């Protein structure tokens, strides 16, 4: 039993039957999955969700699939950390980290969107899947396609981090490296999707793919004890996850699963690729595409497909946007690691760095609940951290040399303060 009604144009609200369609014939508006929320009332409840599997499929009733899940049986349901040590450093009262660096099996938020897209690809009868990727999507598509027995084509820019390239290649996809940036890759993929009968997950399956990102928001709400954070900070690349976290919150409010506390949503970008943040600062509805130049490669999308809706949703919610320099990003990666024991990639560093700036500028009040969305894992991008730490030369296995090194290390390292006792 599915509650999906149609694909609906976000602009003119024309309904279309479900299929591998992405844009409206009338106005080229993007199509989005529409559900019958009335029919869900009394059936999709806290209890029905809690009785589901410990994966993103516990929210199956709010996802656009017809039958049973076909991919991602262990994806999602990542930890929500109450980050008290980080909160103390930042001088805020209630801070959470939603940690998709621990997502299964490919350690980024992309396991959510791919689980839904590949299930849909199988339902539609495709035997080949593909993607246009900044790295994490290729990794996730390759892994899930291998497990589902699908042929995979992953299209990536030719300058990606080795961890993401090898991390994808190990699953045996056909990898196409393209000279250029993500926006060049994406443009080519639109043409490929037209010519070949493949499911390019973020191109011709985009309406289904993007719905998977809602599960990041559903989990935040459920794991906070069926409450919404007052302030949520999300990274922005192509503009999928931010509007979908917001949609997830609104769906839970509509279904009466959480109280409406007017949740505000904030977008985080790198200074070297900040089209959405720039538009917000300048009071524009539309962004100007940029040529990305940042270490945060997984969010280096200069012409975000859903950037327009990111701007709309941020404004509607009363949130804001911020961007961070490469050095601020690296410092935030180290801060999160040092305070909470979480190693994120530059995209996560960007989100935290921007959160800090939003707190310092007073846009996010210090005494309200804040959730920071950490979307990727630092072990895939170790090269950006090289040279960030002082290391000592190797010693001989002698106590005298060890004793000398201990006192040196004591001088260069601070002892962490104990974790504060949580209040309330
Ligand atoms: C893809 C990605 C994002 C966000 O991308 P959207 O296209 O805006 O959804 C954020 N962080 C990481 C690590 C990613 O791989
Ligand atoms: Zn339309």
CSV table of C-alpha atoms and ligand atoms in Angstrom, one decimal:
chain,number,residue,atom,x,y,z
A,1,UNK,CA,0.0,0.0,0.0
A,2,UNK,CA,1.4,3.3,-1.1
A,3,UNK,CA,0.3,6.9,-0.2
A,4,UNK,CA,1.9,8.4,-3.4
A,5,UNK,CA,-0.6,10.3,-5.5
A,6,UNK,CA,1.4,11.7,-8.4
A,7,UNK,CA,4.3,13.7,-9.6
A,8,UNK,CA,3.4,17.4,-9.3
A,9,UNK,CA,4.9,20.4,-10.9
A,10,UNK,CA,6.4,22.7,-8.2
A,11,UNK,CA,5.4,25.7,-10.3
A,12,UNK,CA,1.9,25.1,-11.9
A,13,UNK,CA,0.9,22.1,-9.8
A,14,UNK,CA,-0.1,20.0,-12.8
A,15,UNK,CA,-0.2,16.3,-11.9
A,16,UNK,CA,1.6,13.6,-13.8
A,17,UNK,CA,1.5,9.8,-13.5
A,18,UNK,CA,4.5,8.3,-11.8
A,19,UNK,CA,7.4,7.6,-14.3
A,20,UNK,CA,11.0,8.5,-15.0
A,21,UNK,CA,10.0,12.2,-15.6
A,22,UNK,CA,11.6,15.2,-14.1
A,23,UNK,CA,10.1,18.4,-15.6
A,24,UNK,CA,6.7,19.8,-16.4
A,25,UNK,CA,5.7,20.0,-20.1
A,26,UNK,CA,4.0,23.4,-19.5
A,27,UNK,CA,6.8,25.4,-17.8
A,28,UNK,CA,9.8,23.1,-17.3
A,29,UNK,CA,9.1,23.3,-13.5
A,30,UNK,CA,10.7,20.4,-11.5
A,31,UNK,CA,8.3,17.6,-10.6
A,32,UNK,CA,8.0,16.6,-7.0
A,33,UNK,CA,6.3,13.5,-5.5
A,34,UNK,CA,2.9,14.3,-3.9
A,35,UNK,CA,1.3,12.2,-1.2
A,36,UNK,CA,-2.1,11.7,0.2
A,37,UNK,CA,-1.5,13.0,3.8
A,38,UNK,CA,-5.2,12.7,4.7
A,39,UNK,CA,-5.1,8.9,4.1
A,40,UNK,CA,-2.0,8.7,6.3
A,41,UNK,CA,-3.7,10.3,9.3
A,42,UNK,CA,-4.1,7.7,12.1
A,43,UNK,CA,-2.1,5.1,10.1
A,44,UNK,CA,1.3,6.7,9.9
A,45,UNK,CA,2.0,7.3,13.6
A,46,UNK,CA,4.9,7.5,16.0
A,47,UNK,CA,4.2,3.9,16.9
A,48,UNK,CA,4.0,2.7,13.3
A,49,UNK,CA,7.3,4.3,12.5
A,50,UNK,CA,9.0,3.0,15.7
A,51,UNK,CA,7.9,-0.5,14.8
A,52,UNK,CA,9.8,-0.3,11.5
A,53,UNK,CA,13.3,-1.4,10.7
A,54,UNK,CA,16.4,0.4,12.1
A,55,UNK,CA,17.1,1.9,8.7
A,56,UNK,CA,15.7,4.8,6.5
A,57,UNK,CA,13.0,2.3,5.5
A,58,UNK,CA,11.2,2.9,8.8
A,59,UNK,CA,9.8,6.0,6.9
A,60,UNK,CA,8.7,3.9,3.9
A,61,UNK,CA,5.1,5.3,4.0
A,62,UNK,CA,6.6,8.8,3.3
A,63,UNK,CA,8.8,7.6,0.4
A,64,UNK,CA,7.8,7.1,-3.2
A,65,UNK,CA,8.0,3.4,-3.6
A,66,UNK,CA,5.2,1.0,-4.6
A,67,UNK,CA,6.4,-2.3,-3.3
A,68,UNK,CA,9.1,-3.4,-0.8
A,69,UNK,CA,12.5,-1.8,-0.6
A,70,UNK,CA,15.0,-3.2,-3.1
A,71,UNK,CA,18.2,-1.4,-1.9
A,72,UNK,CA,19.7,0.2,1.2
A,73,UNK,CA,18.4,-2.2,3.8
A,74,UNK,CA,20.9,-1.0,6.3
A,75,UNK,CA,21.2,2.6,5.2
A,76,UNK,CA,20.1,5.6,7.3
A,77,UNK,CA,19.2,5.6,11.0
A,78,UNK,CA,22.6,7.2,11.7
A,79,UNK,CA,23.5,8.6,15.2
A,80,UNK,CA,22.1,11.9,16.5
A,81,UNK,CA,24.7,13.1,19.0
A,82,UNK,CA,24.0,15.5,21.8
A,83,UNK,CA,27.2,17.5,21.4
A,84,UNK,CA,27.8,18.9,24.8
A,85,UNK,CA,31.5,19.4,24.6
A,86,UNK,CA,31.2,21.3,21.3
A,87,UNK,CA,28.2,23.2,22.7
A,88,UNK,CA,30.4,24.3,25.7
A,89,UNK,CA,33.1,25.5,23.3
A,90,UNK,CA,30.6,27.5,21.2
A,91,UNK,CA,28.8,28.8,24.2
A,92,UNK,CA,25.4,27.5,23.2
A,93,UNK,CA,22.8,25.6,25.3
A,94,UNK,CA,21.5,22.7,23.2
A,95,UNK,CA,23.5,21.4,20.2
A,96,UNK,CA,23.0,18.2,18.2
A,97,UNK,CA,25.1,16.6,15.4
A,98,UNK,CA,23.2,14.5,12.9
A,99,UNK,CA,26.1,12.2,11.9
A,100,UNK,CA,25.8,10.8,8.3
A,101,UNK,CA,29.6,10.3,8.3
A,102,UNK,CA,28.5,7.0,9.8
A,103,UNK,CA,26.0,6.1,7.0
A,104,UNK,CA,26.1,2.6,5.6
A,105,UNK,CA,27.6,1.5,3.4
A,106,UNK,CA,29.4,4.5,1.9
A,107,UNK,CA,29.7,7.0,4.7
A,108,UNK,CA,27.7,9.9,3.5
A,109,UNK,CA,24.2,11.2,3.3
A,110,UNK,CA,24.1,10.0,-0.3
A,111,UNK,CA,23.2,6.4,0.9
A,112,UNK,CA,19.7,7.8,1.6
A,113,UNK,CA,18.9,9.2,-1.9
A,114,UNK,CA,20.5,6.2,-3.6
A,115,UNK,CA,18.5,3.7,-1.6
A,116,UNK,CA,15.3,5.2,-2.8
A,117,UNK,CA,16.5,5.9,-6.4
A,118,UNK,CA,17.7,2.3,-6.9
A,119,UNK,CA,14.5,0.8,-5.5
A,120,UNK,CA,12.6,3.0,-7.9
A,121,UNK,CA,15.0,2.1,-10.8
A,122,UNK,CA,14.2,-1.6,-10.2
A,123,UNK,CA,10.5,-0.9,-10.0
A,124,UNK,CA,10.7,0.9,-13.4
A,125,UNK,CA,12.6,-2.0,-14.9
A,126,UNK,CA,16.0,-0.4,-15.5
A,127,UNK,CA,19.0,-2.6,-15.6
A,128,UNK,CA,21.6,0.2,-15.6
A,129,UNK,CA,22.0,3.0,-13.2
A,130,UNK,CA,24.2,6.0,-13.2
A,131,UNK,CA,25.0,9.4,-11.7
A,132,UNK,CA,26.6,12.7,-12.1
A,133,UNK,CA,28.7,13.0,-9.0
A,134,UNK,CA,31.1,15.1,-6.9
A,135,UNK,CA,32.4,11.9,-5.4
A,136,UNK,CA,30.1,10.7,-2.6
A,137,UNK,CA,27.2,9.9,-5.0
A,138,UNK,CA,29.5,7.8,-7.2
A,139,UNK,CA,30.7,5.9,-4.1
A,140,UNK,CA,27.2,5.3,-3.0
A,141,UNK,CA,25.7,4.4,-6.4
A,142,UNK,CA,28.6,2.0,-7.1
A,143,UNK,CA,28.2,0.2,-3.7
A,144,UNK,CA,24.4,-0.1,-3.8
A,145,UNK,CA,24.4,-1.1,-7.5
A,146,UNK,CA,26.9,-3.9,-6.7
A,147,UNK,CA,24.7,-5.2,-3.9
A,148,UNK,CA,21.6,-5.0,-6.0
A,149,UNK,CA,23.2,-6.6,-9.0
A,150,UNK,CA,22.7,-3.6,-11.3
A,151,UNK,CA,25.1,-2.3,-14.0
A,152,UNK,CA,26.5,1.1,-12.9
A,153,UNK,CA,28.0,4.1,-14.8
A,154,UNK,CA,29.5,6.8,-12.6
A,155,UNK,CA,30.4,10.1,-14.1
A,156,UNK,CA,32.8,12.3,-12.1
A,157,UNK,CA,35.0,15.4,-12.6
A,158,UNK,CA,38.6,14.3,-13.2
A,159,UNK,CA,40.1,16.0,-10.1
A,160,UNK,CA,38.4,14.1,-7.2
A,161,UNK,CA,40.0,12.9,-4.0
A,162,UNK,CA,41.6,9.4,-4.3
A,163,UNK,CA,39.5,8.1,-1.5
A,164,UNK,CA,36.3,8.7,-3.4
A,165,UNK,CA,37.7,7.4,-6.7
A,166,UNK,CA,39.2,4.2,-5.3
A,167,UNK,CA,36.2,3.9,-2.9
A,168,UNK,CA,33.9,3.8,-6.0
A,169,UNK,CA,36.2,1.7,-8.3
A,170,UNK,CA,36.4,-1.2,-5.8
A,171,UNK,CA,32.7,-2.0,-6.5
A,172,UNK,CA,33.3,-2.4,-10.2
A,173,UNK,CA,31.3,0.4,-11.8
A,174,UNK,CA,32.1,1.7,-15.3
A,175,UNK,CA,33.7,5.0,-14.3
A,176,UNK,CA,33.8,8.0,-16.7
A,177,UNK,CA,36.2,10.8,-15.6
A,178,UNK,CA,35.3,14.0,-17.3
A,179,UNK,CA,37.6,17.0,-17.8
A,180,UNK,CA,35.8,19.8,-16.2
A,181,UNK,CA,33.8,20.6,-13.0
A,182,UNK,CA,30.6,19.0,-11.7
A,183,UNK,CA,28.4,21.3,-13.7
A,184,UNK,CA,30.1,20.1,-16.9
A,185,UNK,CA,29.5,16.5,-15.8
A,186,UNK,CA,25.9,17.2,-15.0
A,187,UNK,CA,25.2,18.8,-18.4
A,188,UNK,CA,26.6,15.8,-20.2
A,189,UNK,CA,24.6,13.4,-18.0
A,190,UNK,CA,21.3,15.1,-19.0
A,191,UNK,CA,22.2,14.3,-22.6
A,192,UNK,CA,23.2,10.7,-21.7
A,193,UNK,CA,19.9,10.2,-19.9
A,194,UNK,CA,18.0,11.3,-23.0
A,195,UNK,CA,19.9,9.0,-25.4
A,196,UNK,CA,20.5,5.9,-23.3
A,197,UNK,CA,17.8,4.2,-21.4
A,198,UNK,CA,19.5,4.4,-18.1
A,199,UNK,CA,18.4,5.5,-14.7
A,200,UNK,CA,20.7,8.4,-13.9
A,201,UNK,CA,19.7,8.7,-10.3
A,202,UNK,CA,20.1,12.5,-9.9
A,203,UNK,CA,18.9,13.3,-13.5
A,204,UNK,CA,16.0,11.3,-14.8
A,205,UNK,CA,15.1,9.7,-11.4
A,206,UNK,CA,15.6,13.0,-9.6
A,207,UNK,CA,12.0,13.4,-8.1
A,208,UNK,CA,12.4,10.0,-6.4
A,209,UNK,CA,16.1,10.4,-5.5
A,210,UNK,CA,15.5,13.7,-3.7
A,211,UNK,CA,12.7,12.2,-1.6
A,212,UNK,CA,15.3,9.9,0.1
A,213,UNK,CA,16.9,13.0,1.6
A,214,UNK,CA,13.8,13.6,3.7
A,215,UNK,CA,14.9,10.7,5.9
A,216,UNK,CA,17.8,12.8,7.3
A,217,UNK,CA,15.2,15.2,8.6
A,218,UNK,CA,12.7,12.5,9.8
A,219,UNK,CA,15.5,10.9,11.9
A,220,UNK,CA,16.5,14.2,13.5
A,221,UNK,CA,12.9,14.7,14.6
A,222,UNK,CA,12.4,11.2,15.9
A,223,UNK,CA,15.8,11.0,17.6
A,224,UNK,CA,15.3,14.3,19.4
A,225,UNK,CA,12.3,12.5,21.0
A,226,UNK,CA,9.7,13.6,18.4
A,227,UNK,CA,10.7,17.3,18.5
A,228,UNK,CA,12.1,19.6,15.9
A,229,UNK,CA,15.3,21.6,16.5
A,230,UNK,CA,14.6,25.3,16.3
A,231,UNK,CA,17.6,25.9,14.1
A,232,UNK,CA,19.0,23.4,11.5
A,233,UNK,CA,22.1,24.1,9.5
A,234,UNK,CA,22.5,22.1,6.3
A,235,UNK,CA,25.1,22.1,3.6
A,236,UNK,CA,24.1,23.2,0.1
A,237,UNK,CA,25.5,21.8,-3.1
A,238,UNK,CA,22.9,20.9,-5.8
A,239,UNK,CA,20.3,21.9,-3.3
A,240,UNK,CA,18.7,18.5,-2.6
A,241,UNK,CA,19.1,18.0,1.1
A,242,UNK,CA,18.2,21.4,2.5
A,243,UNK,CA,14.7,21.7,1.0
A,244,UNK,CA,14.1,18.0,1.8
A,245,UNK,CA,15.0,18.3,5.5
A,246,UNK,CA,12.5,21.2,5.6
A,247,UNK,CA,9.9,19.2,3.7
A,248,UNK,CA,10.4,16.3,6.2
A,249,UNK,CA,9.8,18.7,9.1
A,250,UNK,CA,6.6,20.0,7.5
A,251,UNK,CA,5.3,16.5,6.8
A,252,UNK,CA,5.8,15.5,10.4
A,253,UNK,CA,3.9,18.7,11.5
A,254,UNK,CA,1.1,17.9,9.0
A,255,UNK,CA,0.8,14.4,10.4
A,256,UNK,CA,0.7,15.7,14.0
A,257,UNK,CA,3.9,13.7,14.8
A,258,UNK,CA,5.7,16.8,16.1
A,259,UNK,CA,4.7,20.2,17.4
A,260,UNK,CA,5.2,23.1,15.0
A,261,UNK,CA,7.9,25.3,16.6
A,262,UNK,CA,8.5,27.2,13.3
A,263,UNK,CA,11.8,25.5,12.6
A,264,UNK,CA,14.3,27.7,10.8
A,265,UNK,CA,16.7,26.3,8.3
A,266,UNK,CA,20.1,27.7,7.3
A,267,UNK,CA,22.3,27.0,4.3
A,268,UNK,CA,26.1,26.5,4.5
A,269,UNK,CA,28.5,26.9,1.5
A,270,UNK,CA,32.2,27.4,1.0
A,271,UNK,CA,33.3,30.9,0.1
A,272,UNK,CA,34.8,29.4,-3.1
A,273,UNK,CA,31.3,28.2,-4.2
A,274,UNK,CA,28.5,30.2,-2.6
A,275,UNK,CA,25.9,31.1,-5.2
A,276,UNK,CA,23.0,30.6,-2.8
A,277,UNK,CA,24.5,32.5,0.1
A,278,UNK,CA,25.5,35.4,-2.2
A,279,UNK,CA,21.9,35.6,-3.5
A,280,UNK,CA,20.5,35.7,0.1
A,281,UNK,CA,23.0,38.4,1.1
A,282,UNK,CA,22.1,40.5,-2.0
A,283,UNK,CA,18.3,40.0,-1.5
A,284,UNK,CA,18.0,38.2,-4.8
A,285,UNK,CA,15.4,35.4,-5.6
A,286,UNK,CA,17.8,34.0,-8.3
A,287,UNK,CA,21.4,33.1,-7.9
A,288,UNK,CA,24.3,33.6,-10.4
A,289,UNK,CA,26.2,30.4,-11.3
A,290,UNK,CA,29.8,30.4,-10.2
A,291,UNK,CA,33.0,28.5,-11.1
A,292,UNK,CA,33.8,26.6,-7.9
A,293,UNK,CA,37.2,26.9,-6.2
A,294,UNK,CA,37.3,25.3,-2.8
A,295,UNK,CA,38.7,22.3,-0.9
A,296,UNK,CA,35.0,21.3,-0.2
A,297,UNK,CA,34.8,19.4,-3.4
A,298,UNK,CA,31.7,17.4,-2.6
A,299,UNK,CA,29.7,20.6,-2.3
A,300,UNK,CA,31.4,22.4,-5.2
A,301,UNK,CA,28.4,22.9,-7.4
A,302,UNK,CA,28.3,26.3,-9.0
A,303,UNK,CA,25.0,26.0,-10.7
A,304,UNK,CA,22.7,24.1,-8.2
A,305,UNK,CA,19.7,22.4,-9.8
A,306,UNK,CA,17.5,23.3,-6.8
A,307,UNK,CA,19.2,26.4,-5.7
A,308,UNK,CA,16.1,28.5,-6.3
A,309,UNK,CA,14.1,26.4,-3.9
A,310,UNK,CA,16.9,26.5,-1.3
A,311,UNK,CA,16.6,30.3,-1.3
A,312,UNK,CA,12.8,30.1,-1.1
A,313,UNK,CA,12.8,27.6,1.8
A,314,UNK,CA,15.4,29.4,3.8
A,315,UNK,CA,13.4,32.7,3.5
A,316,UNK,CA,10.1,31.0,4.2
A,317,UNK,CA,11.5,29.4,7.4
A,318,UNK,CA,13.1,32.6,8.6
A,319,UNK,CA,16.6,31.1,8.4
A,320,UNK,CA,19.7,32.5,6.7
A,321,UNK,CA,22.9,31.4,4.8
A,322,UNK,CA,26.6,31.7,5.5
A,323,UNK,CA,29.8,30.7,3.8
A,324,UNK,CA,33.2,29.8,5.1
A,325,UNK,CA,36.8,30.1,3.9
A,326,UNK,CA,38.9,27.0,3.3
A,327,UNK,CA,40.9,27.7,6.5
A,328,UNK,CA,37.7,28.1,8.5
A,329,UNK,CA,36.5,24.8,7.1
A,330,UNK,CA,39.7,23.0,8.1
A,331,UNK,CA,39.6,24.5,11.6
A,332,UNK,CA,36.0,23.3,12.0
A,333,UNK,CA,36.9,19.8,10.9
A,334,UNK,CA,39.5,19.8,13.6
A,335,UNK,CA,37.2,21.3,16.2
A,336,UNK,CA,34.5,18.6,15.6
A,337,UNK,CA,37.1,15.9,15.8
A,338,UNK,CA,38.7,17.3,19.0
A,339,UNK,CA,35.4,17.9,20.9
A,340,UNK,CA,33.1,15.1,19.7
A,341,UNK,CA,35.3,12.4,18.2
A,342,UNK,CA,33.8,12.8,14.7
A,343,UNK,CA,36.0,13.1,11.6
A,344,UNK,CA,34.1,14.7,8.8
A,345,UNK,CA,35.1,15.8,5.3
A,346,UNK,CA,35.3,19.5,4.3
A,347,UNK,CA,31.6,19.6,3.5
A,348,UNK,CA,30.9,18.9,7.2
A,349,UNK,CA,33.6,21.4,8.2
A,350,UNK,CA,31.8,23.9,6.1
A,351,UNK,CA,28.5,23.3,7.9
A,352,UNK,CA,30.0,23.6,11.3
A,353,UNK,CA,32.1,26.6,10.3
A,354,UNK,CA,29.0,28.4,9.0
A,355,UNK,CA,27.1,27.4,12.2
A,356,UNK,CA,29.8,29.1,14.3
A,357,UNK,CA,29.6,32.2,12.2
A,358,UNK,CA,25.7,32.3,12.4
A,359,UNK,CA,26.0,32.0,16.2
A,360,UNK,CA,28.6,34.7,16.4
A,361,UNK,CA,26.6,37.1,14.3
A,362,UNK,CA,23.5,36.5,16.4
A,363,UNK,CA,21.5,35.0,13.6
A,364,UNK,CA,21.2,31.8,15.7
A,365,UNK,CA,20.5,32.5,19.3
A,366,UNK,CA,22.7,30.7,21.9
A,367,UNK,CA,19.8,29.5,24.1
A,368,UNK,CA,17.7,27.7,21.5
A,369,UNK,CA,18.1,24.1,20.1
A,370,UNK,CA,20.5,23.8,17.1
A,371,UNK,CA,21.2,20.8,14.8
A,372,UNK,CA,24.2,20.6,12.6
A,373,UNK,CA,23.9,18.2,9.6
A,374,UNK,CA,27.2,16.4,9.1
A,375,UNK,CA,27.0,14.7,5.7
A,376,UNK,CA,30.3,13.0,4.9
A,377,UNK,CA,33.3,11.2,6.3
A,378,UNK,CA,36.8,12.6,6.6
A,379,UNK,CA,38.6,9.4,5.9
A,380,UNK,CA,37.7,9.8,2.2
A,381,UNK,CA,39.5,13.1,2.0
A,382,UNK,CA,42.6,12.7,4.2
A,383,UNK,CA,44.7,14.6,1.7
A,384,UNK,CA,43.1,18.0,2.7
A,385,UNK,CA,44.3,17.5,6.3
A,386,UNK,CA,47.9,16.8,5.4
A,387,UNK,CA,50.2,19.4,6.9
A,388,UNK,CA,47.6,20.3,9.4
A,389,UNK,CA,49.2,18.5,12.3
A,390,UNK,CA,52.7,18.6,13.9
A,391,UNK,CA,54.0,15.0,14.1
A,392,UNK,CA,57.1,13.9,16.0
A,393,UNK,CA,59.9,11.8,14.3
A,394,UNK,CA,59.9,8.1,15.1
A,395,UNK,CA,61.9,7.1,18.2
A,396,UNK,CA,63.9,4.0,19.0
A,397,UNK,CA,62.1,1.6,21.3
A,398,UNK,CA,63.8,2.9,24.4
A,399,UNK,CA,62.2,4.3,27.5
A,400,UNK,CA,64.6,7.2,27.7
A,401,UNK,CA,63.5,8.4,24.3
A,402,UNK,CA,59.9,7.9,25.2
A,403,UNK,CA,60.2,9.8,28.4
A,404,UNK,CA,61.7,12.8,26.6
A,405,UNK,CA,58.9,12.7,23.9
A,406,UNK,CA,56.2,12.6,26.6
A,407,UNK,CA,57.2,15.9,28.1
A,408,UNK,CA,57.5,17.5,24.6
A,409,UNK,CA,54.0,16.3,23.7
A,410,UNK,CA,52.6,17.5,27.0
A,411,UNK,CA,53.8,21.0,26.0
A,412,UNK,CA,52.2,21.0,22.6
A,413,UNK,CA,48.9,19.4,23.5
A,414,UNK,CA,46.1,20.7,25.7
A,415,UNK,CA,44.3,18.3,28.0
A,416,UNK,CA,40.6,18.2,27.2
A,417,UNK,CA,38.2,19.3,29.8
A,418,UNK,CA,35.7,16.6,30.9
A,419,UNK,CA,32.3,16.4,29.2
A,420,UNK,CA,29.9,18.7,30.9
A,421,UNK,CA,27.0,17.1,32.7
A,422,UNK,CA,23.9,17.5,30.5
A,423,UNK,CA,21.2,19.7,31.9
A,424,UNK,CA,17.6,18.6,31.8
B,1,LIG,C1,26.1,15.7,-1.9
B,1,LIG,C2,26.6,16.2,-0.6
B,1,LIG,C3,26.0,17.3,0.1
B,1,LIG,C4,24.8,18.1,-0.4
B,1,LIG,O1,24.4,18.1,-1.6
B,1,LIG,P1,22.9,18.6,-2.1
B,1,LIG,O2,23.1,18.3,-3.6
B,1,LIG,O3,22.8,20.0,-1.8
B,1,LIG,O4,21.9,17.7,-1.5
B,1,LIG,C5,26.5,17.6,1.3
B,1,LIG,N1,27.5,17.0,1.8
B,1,LIG,C6,28.1,16.0,1.2
B,1,LIG,C7,29.3,15.3,1.9
B,1,LIG,C8,27.7,15.6,0.0
B,1,LIG,O5,28.3,14.5,-0.6
B,2,LIG,ZN1,4.4,23.2,-14.5
